[in-house]
Amino acid sequence: MSEVQAKRAVGRPPRLERETIVATARRVLEEEGVHALSMRRLAKEVGSTPRALYHHVRDKDELLLLVLAGMAASAPRPELPTAPRDRIYVIALHIHDMLQRLPWVVEVLGLGHVTDKGALWMVEEIVNSAIECGLAPREAIRAYRVIWLYIYGDLAVHAAIDRRASEGGEAEHRRPLPDMLTPDDAATLPRLTALGPQWNEVANVCDVPNGLHAVIDGLLARGAGA
Amino acid sequence: MSEVQAKRAVGRPPRLERETIVATARRVLEEEGVHALSMRRLAKEVGSTPRALYHHVRDKDELLLLVLAGMAASAPRPELPTAPRDRIYVIALHIHDMLQRLPWVVEVLGLGHVTDKGALWMVEEIVNSAIECGLAPREAIRAYRVIWLYIYGDLAVHAAIDRRASEGGEAEHRRPLPDMLTPDDAATLPRLTALGPQWNEVANVCDVPNGLHAVIDGLLARGAGA
DNA sequence: ACCTGAACACCGTTCAAGT
DNA sequence: ACCTGAACACCGTTCAAGT
């Protein structure tokens, strides 16, 4: 019957913690994606009001940044081969596979924030390995960037496709390229018309392992050849 | 003084045309980007009400699709070299440079819609050239995809950075990777710490021409070697 | 210091009428 | 058939108070 219990039946008054906000935001992101996370929704989720959140984070951007911080640290590190060329491949594929399982992270990264600092060891490792393979430091940085952009491109495109698939019901658009070809196009686009069925077959299989091999070989060959 | 002029001082009554809506939407996109285009804003821009727009387009997605249609047709085609390997490079770079000047197109593509049909000749050309270089049709499709994902990754990352730069005022975050390294990190990330100044130098220059050369070489070598 | 309720200036989309 | 005004169910963020 004290003034504390007058507010709630049990325990201490529920002072909102920054950590609670961030953890709840992460949960919503994991369960429903970035589109489901709004400040108002989050306020309800933690049993508070929108305004109260702004007492603990500057704005929504800072909140997303806080959610991202330390994500990489919680992921398991892969075993690394000793050959530097293989090390690049294994790390690159690891980055891809890890992020593919966490589509919301890609969506947040897509907003243009920095990378989580805990992920930098992978950058360090790739750049180091590239130098070990004979690339100049400058070329090694460039090589890392090409690899990252390829990975990011794949994740972004797949995220967009998945988003669309889960949202749109019937939707005539979003067809996988060759389905939009009419017989008329046989004249101007003979190859794509002929390839038609094979296209989807190839496009629906994840080609990143193969792609990475090719990209890495190309990058190392150019550096070493010079 | 006729009943026509009673509504407006000049000309015929302004029945809203689908074409007007799409053209106005394109103008807003070009001038202010995808974030500025809302159905309400667009309604004001064409001097009508939000509801009226839904008489001419199913929803916002269909509108964006219509804006995209025929974009590629209006772009100039580059002169193509005769050597197939060079043709791949020239087309790939052309795609990149074209889209870099039209950031709103990338933002719309990022929503997961189909590619503009008028752009398919470039896909056809790349796939054909790859086959001419000795790749099996399957490999040629894969090669095209790797090239596209690299280009798209570069455009998406740069679009995100630019968006952030134009929005956020001072914003402590959005620093270009090595600035976030403290002296403490020298132990765990020696190479990145040492590379510090060089990183920005390399990252701020567009490396896509170099990157494409490496990627294409890697893709063709793998196909031809098998 | 931390919280609430109400508000400001927006969204995409749809209902019920108007002509 | 095509349009309007008002509404529904949302946004991020901030003002003016409350304790």
XYZ file of C-alpha atoms (C1' of nucleotides) in Angstrom:
490
model
C 0.000 0.000 0.000
C 3.057 2.273 -0.144
C 3.225 4.986 -2.778
C 5.419 2.675 -4.816
C 2.824 -0.063 -4.922
C 0.139 2.470 -5.706
C 1.623 2.782 -9.192
C 2.118 -0.923 -9.889
C 1.125 -4.081 -8.125
C 4.604 -5.577 -8.185
C 8.223 -4.483 -7.885
C 9.851 -1.137 -8.450
C 8.453 1.575 -10.658
C 9.343 0.674 -14.255
C 11.890 3.312 -15.141
C 12.576 2.931 -18.840
C 16.093 1.773 -19.637
C 17.994 2.478 -22.823
C 18.979 -1.167 -22.892
C 15.332 -2.282 -22.766
C 14.476 -0.014 -25.679
C 17.346 -1.284 -27.807
C 16.662 -4.941 -26.999
C 12.983 -4.574 -27.814
C 13.808 -2.779 -31.053
C 16.120 -5.659 -31.995
C 13.377 -8.164 -31.296
C 10.866 -6.345 -33.487
C 13.462 -6.078 -36.268
C 14.262 -9.778 -36.075
C 10.651 -10.865 -35.980
C 9.044 -8.472 -38.442
C 11.723 -6.529 -40.306
C 12.663 -2.889 -40.487
C 9.288 -1.771 -41.873
C 7.579 -2.870 -38.658
C 9.785 -0.784 -36.372
C 8.287 2.598 -35.617
C 8.825 4.763 -32.590
C 5.148 4.548 -31.754
C 5.044 0.786 -32.095
C 8.186 0.496 -30.005
C 6.687 2.719 -27.309
C 3.681 0.435 -27.048
C 5.950 -2.605 -27.005
C 7.857 -1.319 -23.953
C 4.670 -0.022 -22.342
C 5.438 3.644 -22.631
C 4.783 6.656 -24.831
C 6.631 7.810 -27.963
C 7.969 10.891 -26.241
C 9.621 8.853 -23.492
C 11.840 7.106 -26.045
C 13.368 10.411 -27.067
C 14.683 10.753 -23.562
C 16.985 7.794 -24.116
C 17.882 8.090 -27.813
C 18.391 11.176 -29.929
C 16.279 9.912 -32.818
C 15.364 6.791 -34.735
C 18.712 6.730 -36.529
C 20.651 6.590 -33.286
C 18.400 3.792 -32.140
C 19.164 1.718 -35.252
C 22.850 2.373 -34.764
C 22.654 1.127 -31.185
C 20.811 -2.002 -32.309
C 23.546 -2.713 -34.827
C 26.421 -2.173 -32.394
C 27.888 -5.429 -31.233
C 25.916 -7.619 -33.622
C 29.091 -8.952 -35.240
C 30.604 -9.784 -31.869
C 27.808 -12.246 -31.170
C 28.378 -14.161 -34.416
C 30.700 -17.177 -34.426
C 34.036 -16.810 -36.203
C 34.769 -19.325 -38.937
C 37.901 -21.448 -39.037
C 40.371 -19.813 -41.363
C 42.533 -21.716 -43.850
C 46.220 -20.882 -43.992
C 46.441 -20.095 -47.703
C 45.687 -16.366 -48.030
C 43.599 -16.728 -51.180
C 41.366 -19.290 -49.468
C 41.156 -17.060 -46.410
C 39.681 -14.252 -48.501
C 37.127 -16.637 -49.935
C 36.108 -18.123 -46.603
C 35.702 -14.740 -44.900
C 33.796 -13.241 -47.811
C 31.419 -16.178 -47.910
C 31.080 -15.989 -44.135
C 30.047 -12.331 -44.324
C 27.495 -13.176 -46.972
C 25.985 -16.180 -45.226
C 25.845 -14.411 -41.879
C 24.038 -11.378 -43.271
C 21.720 -13.494 -45.379
C 20.329 -14.947 -42.182
C 19.856 -11.452 -40.733
C 18.033 -9.558 -43.485
C 17.122 -6.721 -41.126
C 20.817 -5.952 -40.656
C 21.160 -5.435 -44.403
C 18.141 -3.150 -44.371
C 19.706 -1.065 -41.613
C 23.094 -1.014 -43.346
C 21.254 0.145 -46.461
C 20.376 3.332 -44.647
C 24.025 4.354 -44.936
C 25.233 3.911 -41.394
C 28.689 2.774 -40.500
C 29.570 -0.853 -40.216
C 29.519 -2.422 -36.792
C 33.003 -2.072 -35.341
C 32.997 -5.703 -34.256
C 32.970 -6.696 -37.931
C 36.198 -4.926 -38.767
C 38.391 -7.941 -38.085
C 37.024 -9.441 -41.291
C 38.010 -6.380 -43.279
C 41.446 -6.473 -41.680
C 41.784 -10.150 -42.536
C 40.757 -9.742 -46.170
C 43.066 -6.756 -46.732
C 45.951 -8.566 -45.046
C 45.398 -11.704 -47.076
C 45.240 -9.735 -50.306
C 48.566 -8.125 -49.486
C 49.975 -11.562 -48.714
C 48.832 -12.555 -52.195
C 51.036 -9.883 -53.673
C 48.735 -6.894 -53.929
C 49.911 -3.406 -53.001
C 48.037 -1.973 -49.969
C 46.072 0.334 -52.252
C 45.022 -2.584 -54.452
C 44.149 -4.651 -51.417
C 41.731 -1.982 -50.210
C 40.195 -1.803 -53.664
C 39.898 -5.579 -53.764
C 38.091 -5.593 -50.436
C 35.663 -2.981 -51.706
C 34.844 -4.935 -54.882
C 34.164 -8.037 -52.820
C 31.991 -6.141 -50.360
C 29.997 -4.389 -53.092
C 29.304 -7.715 -54.795
C 28.129 -9.264 -51.534
C 26.065 -6.228 -50.639
C 24.514 -6.133 -54.105
C 23.422 -9.743 -53.802
C 21.949 -9.232 -50.332
C 20.185 -6.011 -51.299
C 18.621 -7.516 -54.414
C 17.454 -10.607 -52.569
C 16.101 -8.523 -49.702
C 14.098 -6.468 -52.192
C 12.699 -9.587 -53.840
C 11.757 -11.178 -50.519
C 10.139 -7.977 -49.267
C 8.043 -7.804 -52.412
C 7.122 -11.480 -52.234
C 5.888 -11.201 -48.656
C 3.958 -7.983 -49.278
C 2.320 -8.089 -52.706
C -0.407 -10.687 -53.116
C -0.916 -11.551 -56.778
C 1.014 -8.605 -58.340
C 1.596 -8.991 -62.071
C 4.937 -7.208 -61.920
C 7.974 -8.669 -60.062
C 8.352 -11.422 -62.659
C 11.883 -12.815 -62.978
C 13.031 -11.114 -66.207
C 12.442 -13.571 -69.050
C 8.747 -14.054 -68.289
C 8.154 -10.527 -69.480
C 9.398 -11.392 -72.967
C 6.716 -11.680 -75.633
C 7.198 -13.597 -78.906
C 7.726 -10.190 -80.525
C 10.989 -9.836 -78.647
C 12.500 -12.864 -80.347
C 13.716 -10.573 -83.112
C 15.500 -7.981 -80.948
C 16.444 -10.231 -78.038
C 17.047 -13.658 -79.583
C 19.417 -14.968 -76.920
C 17.305 -14.025 -73.910
C 14.245 -15.444 -75.652
C 16.041 -18.706 -76.358
C 17.474 -18.870 -72.843
C 14.068 -18.213 -71.259
C 13.599 -21.342 -69.156
C 17.260 -21.625 -68.206
C 17.284 -18.092 -66.825
C 15.044 -18.760 -63.859
C 16.791 -22.033 -63.222
C 20.107 -20.212 -62.851
C 18.734 -17.094 -61.165
C 17.004 -18.975 -58.376
C 20.144 -20.766 -57.251
C 22.527 -18.798 -55.045
C 25.615 -18.255 -57.131
C 27.633 -16.298 -54.595
C 30.194 -19.066 -53.896
C 30.946 -19.338 -57.618
C 30.797 -15.602 -58.079
C 33.215 -14.978 -55.236
C 35.739 -17.409 -56.676
C 35.652 -15.590 -59.988
C 35.804 -12.126 -58.433
C 38.689 -13.021 -56.128
C 40.656 -14.666 -58.944
C 40.166 -11.600 -61.109
C 41.263 -9.243 -58.374
C 44.375 -11.218 -57.423
C 45.397 -11.792 -61.049
C 45.314 -8.083 -61.832
C 47.352 -7.198 -58.768
C 49.912 -9.937 -59.187
C 50.256 -9.454 -62.930
C 51.267 -5.795 -62.607
C -19.357 32.551 -70.129
C -20.234 29.003 -71.217
C -20.463 26.290 -68.592
C -16.956 25.260 -69.583
C -15.482 28.645 -68.823
C -17.402 28.808 -65.577
C -15.017 26.226 -64.172
C -11.774 27.724 -65.458
C -10.870 30.938 -67.163
C -9.042 29.275 -70.034
C -9.255 26.145 -72.182
C -10.993 22.873 -71.599
C -11.858 21.449 -68.199
C -8.663 19.887 -66.810
C -9.479 16.210 -66.836
C -6.605 14.461 -65.151
C -4.527 12.325 -67.506
C -2.504 9.294 -66.516
C 0.352 10.675 -68.566
C 0.314 13.954 -66.646
C 0.497 12.103 -63.356
C 3.416 9.947 -64.477
C 5.319 12.882 -65.987
C 4.860 14.963 -62.843
C 5.951 12.048 -60.678
C 9.096 11.700 -62.782
C 9.848 15.405 -62.387
C 9.518 15.237 -58.595
C 11.726 12.142 -58.506
C 14.390 13.804 -60.635
C 14.361 17.040 -58.687
C 14.004 15.809 -55.129
C 14.418 12.033 -55.011
C 12.151 9.187 -54.063
C 11.608 10.376 -50.495
C 9.864 13.516 -51.774
C 7.301 11.639 -53.842
C 4.081 11.025 -51.962
C 0.611 10.598 -53.355
C -0.549 13.670 -51.485
C 2.346 15.790 -52.685
C 1.769 14.559 -56.230
C -1.923 15.392 -56.008
C -1.090 18.968 -55.057
C 1.486 19.143 -57.820
C -1.084 18.245 -60.489
C -3.738 20.408 -58.852
C -5.994 17.613 -57.705
C -6.777 15.458 -54.695
C -5.097 12.230 -53.526
C -8.187 10.178 -54.272
C -8.261 11.279 -57.917
C -4.839 9.697 -58.516
C -6.198 6.288 -57.581
C -8.544 6.549 -60.526
C -5.582 6.405 -62.889
C -3.140 4.115 -61.085
C -3.813 1.114 -58.882
C -1.386 2.218 -56.170
C 1.961 3.912 -55.608
C 3.881 0.849 -56.780
C 2.183 0.853 -60.159
C 2.949 4.548 -60.471
C 6.671 3.959 -59.869
C 6.612 1.155 -62.416
C 5.064 3.444 -64.994
C 7.659 6.122 -64.295
C 10.419 3.602 -64.862
C 8.982 2.217 -68.096
C 10.784 3.543 -71.109
C 13.566 5.260 -69.138
C 16.246 3.147 -70.818
C 14.864 3.902 -74.258
C 15.560 7.598 -73.773
C 19.233 7.038 -72.907
C 21.847 7.154 -75.674
C 23.459 3.862 -76.678
C 27.242 3.704 -76.473
C 29.443 2.704 -79.391
C 30.354 -0.930 -78.954
C 33.827 -2.334 -79.625
C 34.084 -5.493 -81.725
C 36.076 -7.598 -79.256
C 33.505 -9.377 -77.061
C 35.455 -8.924 -73.842
C 35.656 -5.174 -74.402
C 31.988 -5.107 -75.274
C 31.104 -6.524 -71.870
C 33.233 -3.900 -70.183
C 31.827 -0.971 -72.167
C 28.202 -1.985 -71.601
C 28.727 -2.678 -67.921
C 30.384 0.684 -67.402
C 27.637 2.319 -69.434
C 24.968 0.847 -67.184
C 26.832 2.090 -64.135
C 27.477 5.606 -65.411
C 23.929 6.005 -66.683
C 22.360 4.964 -63.388
C 24.820 6.999 -61.348
C 23.388 10.116 -62.976
C 19.847 8.978 -62.165
C 19.973 8.068 -58.477
C 16.188 7.994 -58.214
C 16.101 5.112 -60.695
C 18.330 3.092 -58.392
C 16.063 3.910 -55.456
C 13.043 2.679 -57.419
C 14.874 -0.435 -58.618
C 15.771 -1.049 -54.975
C 12.106 -1.579 -54.238
C 12.341 -4.874 -56.109
C 10.500 -4.084 -59.302
C 11.415 -5.531 -62.653
C 13.977 -3.922 -64.848
C 12.759 -1.588 -67.558
C 12.232 -3.676 -70.677
C 14.063 -1.110 -72.772
C 17.246 -1.970 -70.888
C 17.220 -5.634 -71.836
C 19.331 -5.147 -74.944
C 22.284 -4.586 -72.633
C 21.660 -7.859 -70.832
C 21.354 -9.599 -74.203
C 24.595 -8.032 -75.357
C 26.543 -8.989 -72.234
C 25.295 -12.584 -72.267
C 26.020 -12.910 -75.987
C 29.519 -11.501 -75.606
C 30.258 -13.822 -72.708
C 29.242 -16.801 -74.833
C 31.450 -15.490 -77.636
C 34.271 -15.472 -75.097
C 33.813 -19.190 -74.608
C 31.416 -19.393 -71.698
C 28.555 -21.879 -71.675
C 25.114 -20.202 -71.737
C 24.622 -21.059 -68.077
C 27.956 -19.480 -67.147
C 27.187 -16.453 -69.265
C 23.986 -15.816 -67.321
C 25.878 -16.202 -64.069
C 28.560 -13.833 -65.298
C 25.955 -11.233 -66.156
C 24.475 -11.525 -62.687
C 27.830 -11.083 -60.934
C 28.501 -7.962 -62.996
C 25.052 -6.544 -62.277
C 25.246 -7.242 -58.563
C 28.609 -5.483 -58.342
C 27.267 -2.452 -60.197
C 24.102 -2.406 -58.153
C 26.060 -2.736 -54.908
C 28.199 0.263 -55.800
C 25.197 2.381 -56.759
C 23.206 1.383 -53.674
C 26.047 2.120 -51.277
C 26.756 5.482 -52.861
C 23.071 6.374 -52.919
C 22.876 5.603 -49.202
C 25.918 7.758 -48.468
C 24.620 10.684 -50.516
C 21.180 10.464 -48.937
C 22.738 10.589 -45.496
C 25.033 13.459 -46.453
C 22.170 15.594 -47.741
C 19.911 14.835 -44.783
C 21.944 14.679 -41.610
C 23.542 17.966 -40.602
C 26.517 17.389 -38.315
C 25.863 13.704 -37.414
C 28.747 12.029 -35.629
C 28.099 8.679 -37.257
C 28.520 8.091 -41.033
C 32.294 8.379 -40.774
C 34.212 6.564 -43.512
C 35.414 3.476 -41.624
C 38.962 4.190 -40.426
C 38.054 7.402 -38.586
C 36.229 5.292 -36.062
C 39.452 3.530 -35.077
C 40.916 4.532 -31.728
C 44.571 3.999 -30.775
C 43.352 0.999 -28.767
C 42.490 -0.770 -31.990
C 46.106 -0.741 -33.175
C 46.584 -4.061 -31.361
C 43.667 -5.954 -32.880
C 43.490 -4.164 -36.224
C 47.079 -3.203 -37.046
C 46.713 -3.070 -40.806
C 43.567 -0.923 -40.873
C 45.107 1.381 -38.293
C 48.258 1.731 -40.369
C 46.297 2.201 -43.578
C 44.082 4.864 -42.008
C 44.762 7.869 -44.245
C 45.062 5.804 -47.417
C 41.638 4.288 -46.886
C 39.654 7.448 -47.464
C 41.896 8.363 -50.344
C 41.032 5.100 -52.098
C 37.412 4.923 -50.970
C 36.501 8.351 -52.281
C 37.648 7.632 -55.827
C 35.244 5.685 -58.018
C 36.907 2.348 -58.581
C 34.228 0.782 -60.754
C 36.224 0.866 -64.014
C 39.099 -1.000 -62.326
C 36.743 -3.259 -60.453
C 34.854 -4.204 -63.602
C 38.071 -5.147 -65.381
C 39.006 -7.474 -62.552
C 35.523 -8.968 -62.244
C 35.187 -9.582 -65.971
C 38.656 -11.138 -66.209
C 37.858 -13.430 -63.330
C 34.542 -14.499 -64.816
C 35.957 -15.181 -68.277
C 39.011 -17.028 -66.965
C 36.886 -19.412 -64.929
C 34.601 -20.176 -67.825
C 37.356 -20.573 -70.400
C 39.585 -22.637 -68.121
C 36.971 -25.330 -67.561
C 15.118 13.751 -14.352
C 11.758 11.330 -16.417
C 7.280 10.792 -17.952
C 2.361 11.903 -20.120
C -1.128 13.766 -23.354
C -1.763 16.442 -27.020
C -0.307 18.376 -30.959
C 2.206 19.409 -35.630
C 3.020 18.090 -40.009
C 3.027 14.375 -42.509
C 1.968 9.182 -44.841
C -1.059 5.432 -48.271
C -5.498 4.316 -49.012
C -10.634 4.172 -48.938
C -15.689 5.607 -47.914
C -19.590 8.117 -49.198
C -21.182 11.379 -51.925
C -21.354 14.682 -55.520
C -21.619 16.074 -60.953
C -16.790 8.165 -65.371
C -14.351 11.112 -62.778
C -13.840 14.024 -59.031
C -14.160 16.011 -53.926
C -13.996 16.140 -48.788
C -13.548 13.582 -45.003
C -11.987 9.855 -42.785
C -9.073 5.588 -41.150
C -5.020 4.041 -39.486
C -0.700 5.167 -39.447
C 4.378 7.999 -39.359
C 8.725 10.968 -36.680
C 9.147 14.476 -33.670
C 8.168 18.243 -30.318
C 5.448 21.409 -26.959
C 3.730 22.231 -22.540
C 2.906 20.363 -18.467
C 2.960 17.169 -14.781
C 5.557 14.414 -10.679
